[in-house]
Tab-separated table of C-alpha atoms and ligand atoms in Angstrom:
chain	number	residue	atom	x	y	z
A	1104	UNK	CA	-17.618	-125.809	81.459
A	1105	UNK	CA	-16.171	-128.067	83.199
A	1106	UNK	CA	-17.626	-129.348	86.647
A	1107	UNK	CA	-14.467	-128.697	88.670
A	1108	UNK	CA	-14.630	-124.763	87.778
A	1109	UNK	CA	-18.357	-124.707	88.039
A	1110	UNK	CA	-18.165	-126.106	91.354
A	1111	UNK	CA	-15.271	-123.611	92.205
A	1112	UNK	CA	-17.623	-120.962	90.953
A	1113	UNK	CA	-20.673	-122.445	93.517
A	1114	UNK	CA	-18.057	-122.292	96.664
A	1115	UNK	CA	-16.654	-118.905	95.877
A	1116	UNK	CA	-20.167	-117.115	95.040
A	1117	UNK	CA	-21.072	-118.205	98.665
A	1118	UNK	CA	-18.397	-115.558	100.068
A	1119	UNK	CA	-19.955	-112.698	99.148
A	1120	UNK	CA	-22.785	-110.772	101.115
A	1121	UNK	CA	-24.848	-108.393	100.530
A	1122	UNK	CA	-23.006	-104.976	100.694
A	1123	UNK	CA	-19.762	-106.954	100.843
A	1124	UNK	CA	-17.111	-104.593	99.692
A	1125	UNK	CA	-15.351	-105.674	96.367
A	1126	UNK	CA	-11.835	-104.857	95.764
A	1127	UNK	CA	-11.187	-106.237	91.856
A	1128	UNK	CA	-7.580	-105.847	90.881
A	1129	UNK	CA	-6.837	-106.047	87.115
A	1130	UNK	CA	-3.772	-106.989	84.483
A	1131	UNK	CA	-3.013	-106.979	81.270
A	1132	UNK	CA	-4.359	-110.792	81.013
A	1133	UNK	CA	-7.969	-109.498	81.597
A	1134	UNK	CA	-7.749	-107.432	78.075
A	1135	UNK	CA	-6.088	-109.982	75.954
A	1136	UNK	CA	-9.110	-111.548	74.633
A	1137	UNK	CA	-9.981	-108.070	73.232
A	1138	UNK	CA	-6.536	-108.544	71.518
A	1139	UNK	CA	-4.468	-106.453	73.362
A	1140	UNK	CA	-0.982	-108.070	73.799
A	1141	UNK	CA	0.256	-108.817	77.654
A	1142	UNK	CA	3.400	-108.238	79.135
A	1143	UNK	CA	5.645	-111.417	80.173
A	1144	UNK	CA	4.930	-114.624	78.291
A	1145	UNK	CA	4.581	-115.624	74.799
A	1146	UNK	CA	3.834	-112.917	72.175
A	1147	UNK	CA	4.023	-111.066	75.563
A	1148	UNK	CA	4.735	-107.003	74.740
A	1149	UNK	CA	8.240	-107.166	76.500
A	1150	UNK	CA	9.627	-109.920	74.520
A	1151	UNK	CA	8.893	-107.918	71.777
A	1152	UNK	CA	10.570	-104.673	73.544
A	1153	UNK	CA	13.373	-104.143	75.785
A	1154	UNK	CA	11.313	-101.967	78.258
A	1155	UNK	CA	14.887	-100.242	78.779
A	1156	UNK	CA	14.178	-98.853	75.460
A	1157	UNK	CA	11.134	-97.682	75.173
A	1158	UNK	CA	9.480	-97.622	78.588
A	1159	UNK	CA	11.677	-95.115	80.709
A	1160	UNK	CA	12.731	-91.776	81.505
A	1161	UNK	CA	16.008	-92.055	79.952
A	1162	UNK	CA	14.852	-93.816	76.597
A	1163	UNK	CA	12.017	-90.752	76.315
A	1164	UNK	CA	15.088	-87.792	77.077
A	1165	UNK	CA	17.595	-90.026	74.517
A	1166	UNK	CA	15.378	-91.297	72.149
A	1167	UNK	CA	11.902	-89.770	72.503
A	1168	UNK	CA	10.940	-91.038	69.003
A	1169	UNK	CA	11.526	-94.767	69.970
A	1170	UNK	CA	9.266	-94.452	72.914
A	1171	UNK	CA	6.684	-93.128	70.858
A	1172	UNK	CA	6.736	-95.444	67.975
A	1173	UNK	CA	6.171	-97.783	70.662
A	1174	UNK	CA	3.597	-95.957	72.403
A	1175	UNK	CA	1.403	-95.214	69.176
A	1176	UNK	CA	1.133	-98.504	68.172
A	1177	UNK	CA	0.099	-99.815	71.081
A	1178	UNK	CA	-2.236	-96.849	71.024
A	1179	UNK	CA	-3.288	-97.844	67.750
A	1180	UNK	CA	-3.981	-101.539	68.702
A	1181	UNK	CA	-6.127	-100.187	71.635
A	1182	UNK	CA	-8.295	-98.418	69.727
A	1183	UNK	CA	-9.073	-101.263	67.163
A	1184	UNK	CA	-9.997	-103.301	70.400
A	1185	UNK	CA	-13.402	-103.617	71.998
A	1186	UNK	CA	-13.944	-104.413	75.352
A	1187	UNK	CA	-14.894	-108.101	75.993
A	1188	UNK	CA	-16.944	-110.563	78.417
A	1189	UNK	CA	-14.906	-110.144	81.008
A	1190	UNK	CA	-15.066	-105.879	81.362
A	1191	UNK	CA	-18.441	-105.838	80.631
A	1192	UNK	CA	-19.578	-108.632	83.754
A	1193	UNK	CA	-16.990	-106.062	86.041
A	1194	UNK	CA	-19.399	-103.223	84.637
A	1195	UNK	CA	-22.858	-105.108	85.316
A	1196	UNK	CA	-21.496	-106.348	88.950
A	1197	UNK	CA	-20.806	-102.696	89.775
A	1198	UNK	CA	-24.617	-101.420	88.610
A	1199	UNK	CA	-26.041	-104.223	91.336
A	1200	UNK	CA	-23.537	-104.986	94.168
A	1201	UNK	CA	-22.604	-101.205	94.776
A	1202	UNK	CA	-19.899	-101.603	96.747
A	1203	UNK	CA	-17.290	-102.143	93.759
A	1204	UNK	CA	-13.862	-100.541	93.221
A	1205	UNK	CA	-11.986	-101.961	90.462
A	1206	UNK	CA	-7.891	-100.946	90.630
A	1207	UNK	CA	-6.301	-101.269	87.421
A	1208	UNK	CA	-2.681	-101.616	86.202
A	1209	UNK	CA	-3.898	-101.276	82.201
A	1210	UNK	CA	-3.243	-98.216	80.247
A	1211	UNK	CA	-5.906	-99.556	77.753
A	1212	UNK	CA	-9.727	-97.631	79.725
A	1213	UNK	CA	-11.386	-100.739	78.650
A	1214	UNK	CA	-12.993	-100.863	82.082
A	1215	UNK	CA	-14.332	-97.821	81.431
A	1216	UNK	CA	-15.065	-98.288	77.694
A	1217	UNK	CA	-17.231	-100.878	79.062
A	1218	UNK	CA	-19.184	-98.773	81.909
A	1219	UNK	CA	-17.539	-99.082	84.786
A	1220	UNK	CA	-17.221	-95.741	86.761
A	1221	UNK	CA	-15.521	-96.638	89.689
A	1222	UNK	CA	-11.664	-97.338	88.157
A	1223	UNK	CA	-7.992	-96.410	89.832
A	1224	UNK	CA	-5.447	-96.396	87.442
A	1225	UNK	CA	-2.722	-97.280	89.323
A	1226	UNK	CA	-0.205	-96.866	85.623
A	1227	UNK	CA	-2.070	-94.269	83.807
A	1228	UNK	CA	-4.140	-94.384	80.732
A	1229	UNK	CA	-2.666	-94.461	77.215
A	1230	UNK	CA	-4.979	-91.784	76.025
A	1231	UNK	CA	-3.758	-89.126	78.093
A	1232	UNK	CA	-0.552	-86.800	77.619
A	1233	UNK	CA	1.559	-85.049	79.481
A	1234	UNK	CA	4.086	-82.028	78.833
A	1235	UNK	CA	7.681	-82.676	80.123
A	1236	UNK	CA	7.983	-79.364	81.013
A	1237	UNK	CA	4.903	-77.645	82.106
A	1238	UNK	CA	3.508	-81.207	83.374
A	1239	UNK	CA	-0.080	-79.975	82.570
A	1240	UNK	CA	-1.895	-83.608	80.991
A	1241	UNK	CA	-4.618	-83.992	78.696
A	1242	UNK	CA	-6.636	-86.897	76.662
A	1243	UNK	CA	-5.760	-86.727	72.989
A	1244	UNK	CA	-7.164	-90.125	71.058
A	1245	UNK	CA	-5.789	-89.526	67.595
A	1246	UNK	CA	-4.047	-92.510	65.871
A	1247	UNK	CA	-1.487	-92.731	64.342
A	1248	UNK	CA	0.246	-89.821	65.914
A	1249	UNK	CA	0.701	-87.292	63.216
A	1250	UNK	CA	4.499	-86.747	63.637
A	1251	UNK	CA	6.696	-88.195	66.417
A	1252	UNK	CA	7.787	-87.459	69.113
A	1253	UNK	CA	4.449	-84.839	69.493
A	1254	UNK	CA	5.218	-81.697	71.170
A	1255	UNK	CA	2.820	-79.482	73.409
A	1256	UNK	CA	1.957	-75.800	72.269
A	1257	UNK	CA	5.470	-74.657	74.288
A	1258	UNK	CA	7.932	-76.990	72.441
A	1259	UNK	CA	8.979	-79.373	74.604
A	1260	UNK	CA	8.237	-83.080	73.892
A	1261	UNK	CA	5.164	-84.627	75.281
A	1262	UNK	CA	5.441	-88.078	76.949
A	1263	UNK	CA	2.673	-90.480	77.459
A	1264	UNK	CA	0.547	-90.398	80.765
A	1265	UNK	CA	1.823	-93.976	82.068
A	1266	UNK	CA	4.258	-95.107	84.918
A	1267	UNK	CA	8.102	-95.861	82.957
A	1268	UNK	CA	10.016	-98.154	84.782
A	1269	UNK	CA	11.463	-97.263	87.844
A	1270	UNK	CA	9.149	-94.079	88.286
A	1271	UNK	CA	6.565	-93.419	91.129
A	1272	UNK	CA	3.013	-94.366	90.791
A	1273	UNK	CA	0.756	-91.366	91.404
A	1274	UNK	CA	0.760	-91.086	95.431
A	1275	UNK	CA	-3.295	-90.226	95.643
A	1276	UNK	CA	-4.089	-92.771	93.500
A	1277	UNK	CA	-2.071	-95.664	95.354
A	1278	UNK	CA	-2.707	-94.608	98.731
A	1279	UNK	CA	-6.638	-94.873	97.148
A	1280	UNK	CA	-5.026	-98.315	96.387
A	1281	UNK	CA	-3.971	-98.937	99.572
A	1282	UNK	CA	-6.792	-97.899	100.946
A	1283	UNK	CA	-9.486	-100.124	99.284
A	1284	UNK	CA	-7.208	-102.921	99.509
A	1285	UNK	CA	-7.463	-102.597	103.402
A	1286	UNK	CA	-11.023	-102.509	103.642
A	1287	UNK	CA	-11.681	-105.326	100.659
A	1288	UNK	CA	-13.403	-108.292	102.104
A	1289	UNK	CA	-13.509	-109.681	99.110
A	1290	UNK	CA	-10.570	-109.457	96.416
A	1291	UNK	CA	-10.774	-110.674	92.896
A	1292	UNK	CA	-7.396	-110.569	91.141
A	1293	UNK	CA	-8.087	-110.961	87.331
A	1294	UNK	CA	-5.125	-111.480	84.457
A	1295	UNK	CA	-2.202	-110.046	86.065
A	1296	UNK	CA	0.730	-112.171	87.077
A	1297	UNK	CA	1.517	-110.290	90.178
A	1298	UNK	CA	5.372	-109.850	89.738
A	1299	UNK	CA	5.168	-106.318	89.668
A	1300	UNK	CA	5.248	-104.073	92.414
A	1301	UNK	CA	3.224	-101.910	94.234
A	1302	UNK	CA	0.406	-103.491	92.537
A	1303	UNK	CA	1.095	-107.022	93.649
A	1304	UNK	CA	1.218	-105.617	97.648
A	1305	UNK	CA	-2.337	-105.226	96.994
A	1306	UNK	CA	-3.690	-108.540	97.606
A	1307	UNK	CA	-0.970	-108.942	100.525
A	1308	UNK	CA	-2.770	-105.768	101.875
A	1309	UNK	CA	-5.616	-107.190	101.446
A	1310	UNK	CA	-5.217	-110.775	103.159
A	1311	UNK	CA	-3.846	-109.187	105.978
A	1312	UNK	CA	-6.939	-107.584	106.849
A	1313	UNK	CA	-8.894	-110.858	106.613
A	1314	UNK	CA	-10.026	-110.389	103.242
A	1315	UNK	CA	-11.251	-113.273	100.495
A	1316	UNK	CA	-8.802	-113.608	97.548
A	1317	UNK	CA	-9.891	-114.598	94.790
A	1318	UNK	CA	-7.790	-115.206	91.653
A	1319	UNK	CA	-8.845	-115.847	87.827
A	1320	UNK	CA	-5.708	-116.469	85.873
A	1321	UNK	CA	-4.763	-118.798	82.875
A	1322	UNK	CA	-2.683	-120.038	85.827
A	1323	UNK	CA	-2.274	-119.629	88.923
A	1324	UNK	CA	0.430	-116.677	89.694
A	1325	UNK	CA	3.664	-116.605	92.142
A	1326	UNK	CA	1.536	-115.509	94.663
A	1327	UNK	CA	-1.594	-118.489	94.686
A	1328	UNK	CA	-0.665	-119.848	97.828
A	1329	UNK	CA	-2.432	-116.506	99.464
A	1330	UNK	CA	-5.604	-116.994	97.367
A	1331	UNK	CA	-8.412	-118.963	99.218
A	1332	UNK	CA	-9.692	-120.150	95.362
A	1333	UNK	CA	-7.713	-119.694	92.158
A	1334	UNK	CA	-10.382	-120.112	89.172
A	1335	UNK	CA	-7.764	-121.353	86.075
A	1336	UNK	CA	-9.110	-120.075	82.853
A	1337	UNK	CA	-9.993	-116.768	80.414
A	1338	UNK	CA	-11.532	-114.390	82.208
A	1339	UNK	CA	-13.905	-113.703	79.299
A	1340	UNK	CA	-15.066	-116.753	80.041
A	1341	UNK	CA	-15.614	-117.111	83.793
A	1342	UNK	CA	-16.410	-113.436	84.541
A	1343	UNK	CA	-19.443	-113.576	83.244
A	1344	UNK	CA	-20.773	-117.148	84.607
A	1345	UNK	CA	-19.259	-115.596	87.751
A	1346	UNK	CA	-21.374	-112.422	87.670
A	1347	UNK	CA	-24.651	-114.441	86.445
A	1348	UNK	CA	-24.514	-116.219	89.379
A	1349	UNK	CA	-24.158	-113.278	91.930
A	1350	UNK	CA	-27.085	-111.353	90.076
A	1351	UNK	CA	-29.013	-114.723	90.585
A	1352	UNK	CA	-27.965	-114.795	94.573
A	1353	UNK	CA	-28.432	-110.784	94.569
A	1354	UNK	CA	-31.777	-110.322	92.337
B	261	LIG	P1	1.502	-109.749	82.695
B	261	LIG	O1	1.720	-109.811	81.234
B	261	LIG	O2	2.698	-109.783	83.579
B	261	LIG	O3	0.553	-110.936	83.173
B	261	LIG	C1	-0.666	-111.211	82.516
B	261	LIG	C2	-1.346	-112.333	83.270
B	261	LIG	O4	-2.616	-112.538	82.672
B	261	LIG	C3	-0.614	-113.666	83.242
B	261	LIG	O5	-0.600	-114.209	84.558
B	261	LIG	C4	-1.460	-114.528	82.294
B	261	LIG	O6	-1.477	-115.896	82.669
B	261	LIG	C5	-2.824	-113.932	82.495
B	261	LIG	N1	-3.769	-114.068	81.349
B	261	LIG	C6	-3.484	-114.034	80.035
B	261	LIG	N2	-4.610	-114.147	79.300
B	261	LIG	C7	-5.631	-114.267	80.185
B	261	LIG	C8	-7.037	-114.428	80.056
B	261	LIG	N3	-7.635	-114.490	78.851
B	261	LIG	N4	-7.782	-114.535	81.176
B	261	LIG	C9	-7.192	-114.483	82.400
B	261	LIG	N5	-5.874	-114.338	82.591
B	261	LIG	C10	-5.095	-114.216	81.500
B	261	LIG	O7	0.614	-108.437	82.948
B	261	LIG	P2	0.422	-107.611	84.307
B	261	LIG	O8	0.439	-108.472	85.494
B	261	LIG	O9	-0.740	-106.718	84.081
B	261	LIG	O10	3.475	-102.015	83.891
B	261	LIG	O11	1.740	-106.725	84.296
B	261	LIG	C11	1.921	-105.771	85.310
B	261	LIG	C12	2.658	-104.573	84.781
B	261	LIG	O12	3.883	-105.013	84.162
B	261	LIG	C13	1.952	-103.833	83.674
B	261	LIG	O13	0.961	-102.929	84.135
B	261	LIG	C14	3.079	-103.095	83.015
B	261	LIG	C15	4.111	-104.208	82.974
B	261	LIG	O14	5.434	-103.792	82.984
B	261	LIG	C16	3.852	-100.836	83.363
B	261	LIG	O15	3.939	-100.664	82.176
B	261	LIG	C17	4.160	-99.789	84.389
């Protein structure tokens, strides 16, 4: 490792306290060394798709099969993807500093896959379904799909439990968000890029009421200049120094 980032590591362990409370706010980035694709960038999922396409109300009423070609093979990648380093540290830093909430924007439940219990999903969870009509939702983990679009027992088309562009998050949940965000007073913002809102108010939220921001990125996002350390690296790999090092201070 290199001594600037283990250094970095040394001054940011010394912000947390005992019973500090631990906001950890998650992207796609934080699941792509399991192999799951992220969003913007190279090999990112939306230069493959047009999100118009496949990732909206519109495309699902005008070309439900589309969306769901989409949706089951990212489905289908998911499930041939294990949680890595960087999940499973989240999961062991929740079983000794108690005072953990970890707020999601992945559809993937790797977080949970890897033990953690305390997870908003601020954009659903690709397992669950939902009916278009009767809006009752369920979990149903077969891959592939049998036939697409799937319907419920009613008829009508199904749609996939996630937030399409341009659609509401879940109010409970992001007022939850909201919430923890205010109270954090410490933040760790792992593999998102922060471009996309409300997630990326989080950590404004946050900073505002005097919390520590903490970011571990590839690089640092749009929005470094509020983070009092940005770690630059895969969070596979720093997660878990990170977490030995609190158990260490903790233990
Ligand atoms: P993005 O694809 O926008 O950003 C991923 C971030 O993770 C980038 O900043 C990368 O540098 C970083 N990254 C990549 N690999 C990493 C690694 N191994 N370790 C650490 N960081 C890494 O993904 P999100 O910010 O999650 O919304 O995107 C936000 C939302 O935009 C998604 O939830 C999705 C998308 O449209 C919906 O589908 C509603």
């Amino acid at each position: 490792m290199a001594i600037h980032l283990e250094k970095q590591i040394e001054s940011v362990i010394g912000h947390f306290k005992r019973g500090s409370r631990i906001v950890i706010l998650t992207g796609a980035g934080i699941s792509a060394e399991s192999g799951i694709p992220t969003f913007r960038g190279k090999d990112g999922l939306w230069e493959k798709y047009d999100p118009n396409e496949v990732a909206t109300a519109e495309a699902l009423r005008l070309r439900p099969k589309n969306v769901w070609e989409m949706h089951d093979a990212l489905r289908q990648t998911i499930n041939s993807c294990e949680p890595n380093p960087a999940h499973f540290a989240i999961a062991e830093l929740e079983k000794f500093l108690k005072n953990i909430v970890i707020i999601t924007q992945n559809v993937d439940n790797k977080h949970q896959d890897a033990g953690s219990t305390s997870v908003l999903e601020l954009h659903g969870n690709a397992w669950r379904v939902k009916c278009t009509v009767e809006n009752k939702s369920w979990i149903d983990r077969t891959v592939p799909i049998k036939e697409l679009p799937p319907r419920c027992s009613c008829g009508a088309i199904l749609r996939p439990d996630v937030v399409f562009f341009g659609e509401q998050l879940d109010k409970d949940v992001l007022d939850e968000a909201y919430t923890e965000a205010a109270r954090a007073e410490i933040m760790l913002v792992i593999g998102t890029s922060c471009v996309v809102t409300p997630a990326a108010y989080l950590p404004i939220i946050a900073k505002q009421s005097d919390a520590i921001l903490i970011e571990i990125n590839l690089e640092p996002s749009p929005i470094y200049s509020l983070f009092d350390a940005s770690l630059c690296g895969k969070a596979g790999m720093i997660m878990p120094k990170l977490v030995k090092r609190l158990r260490e201070k903790f233990e």
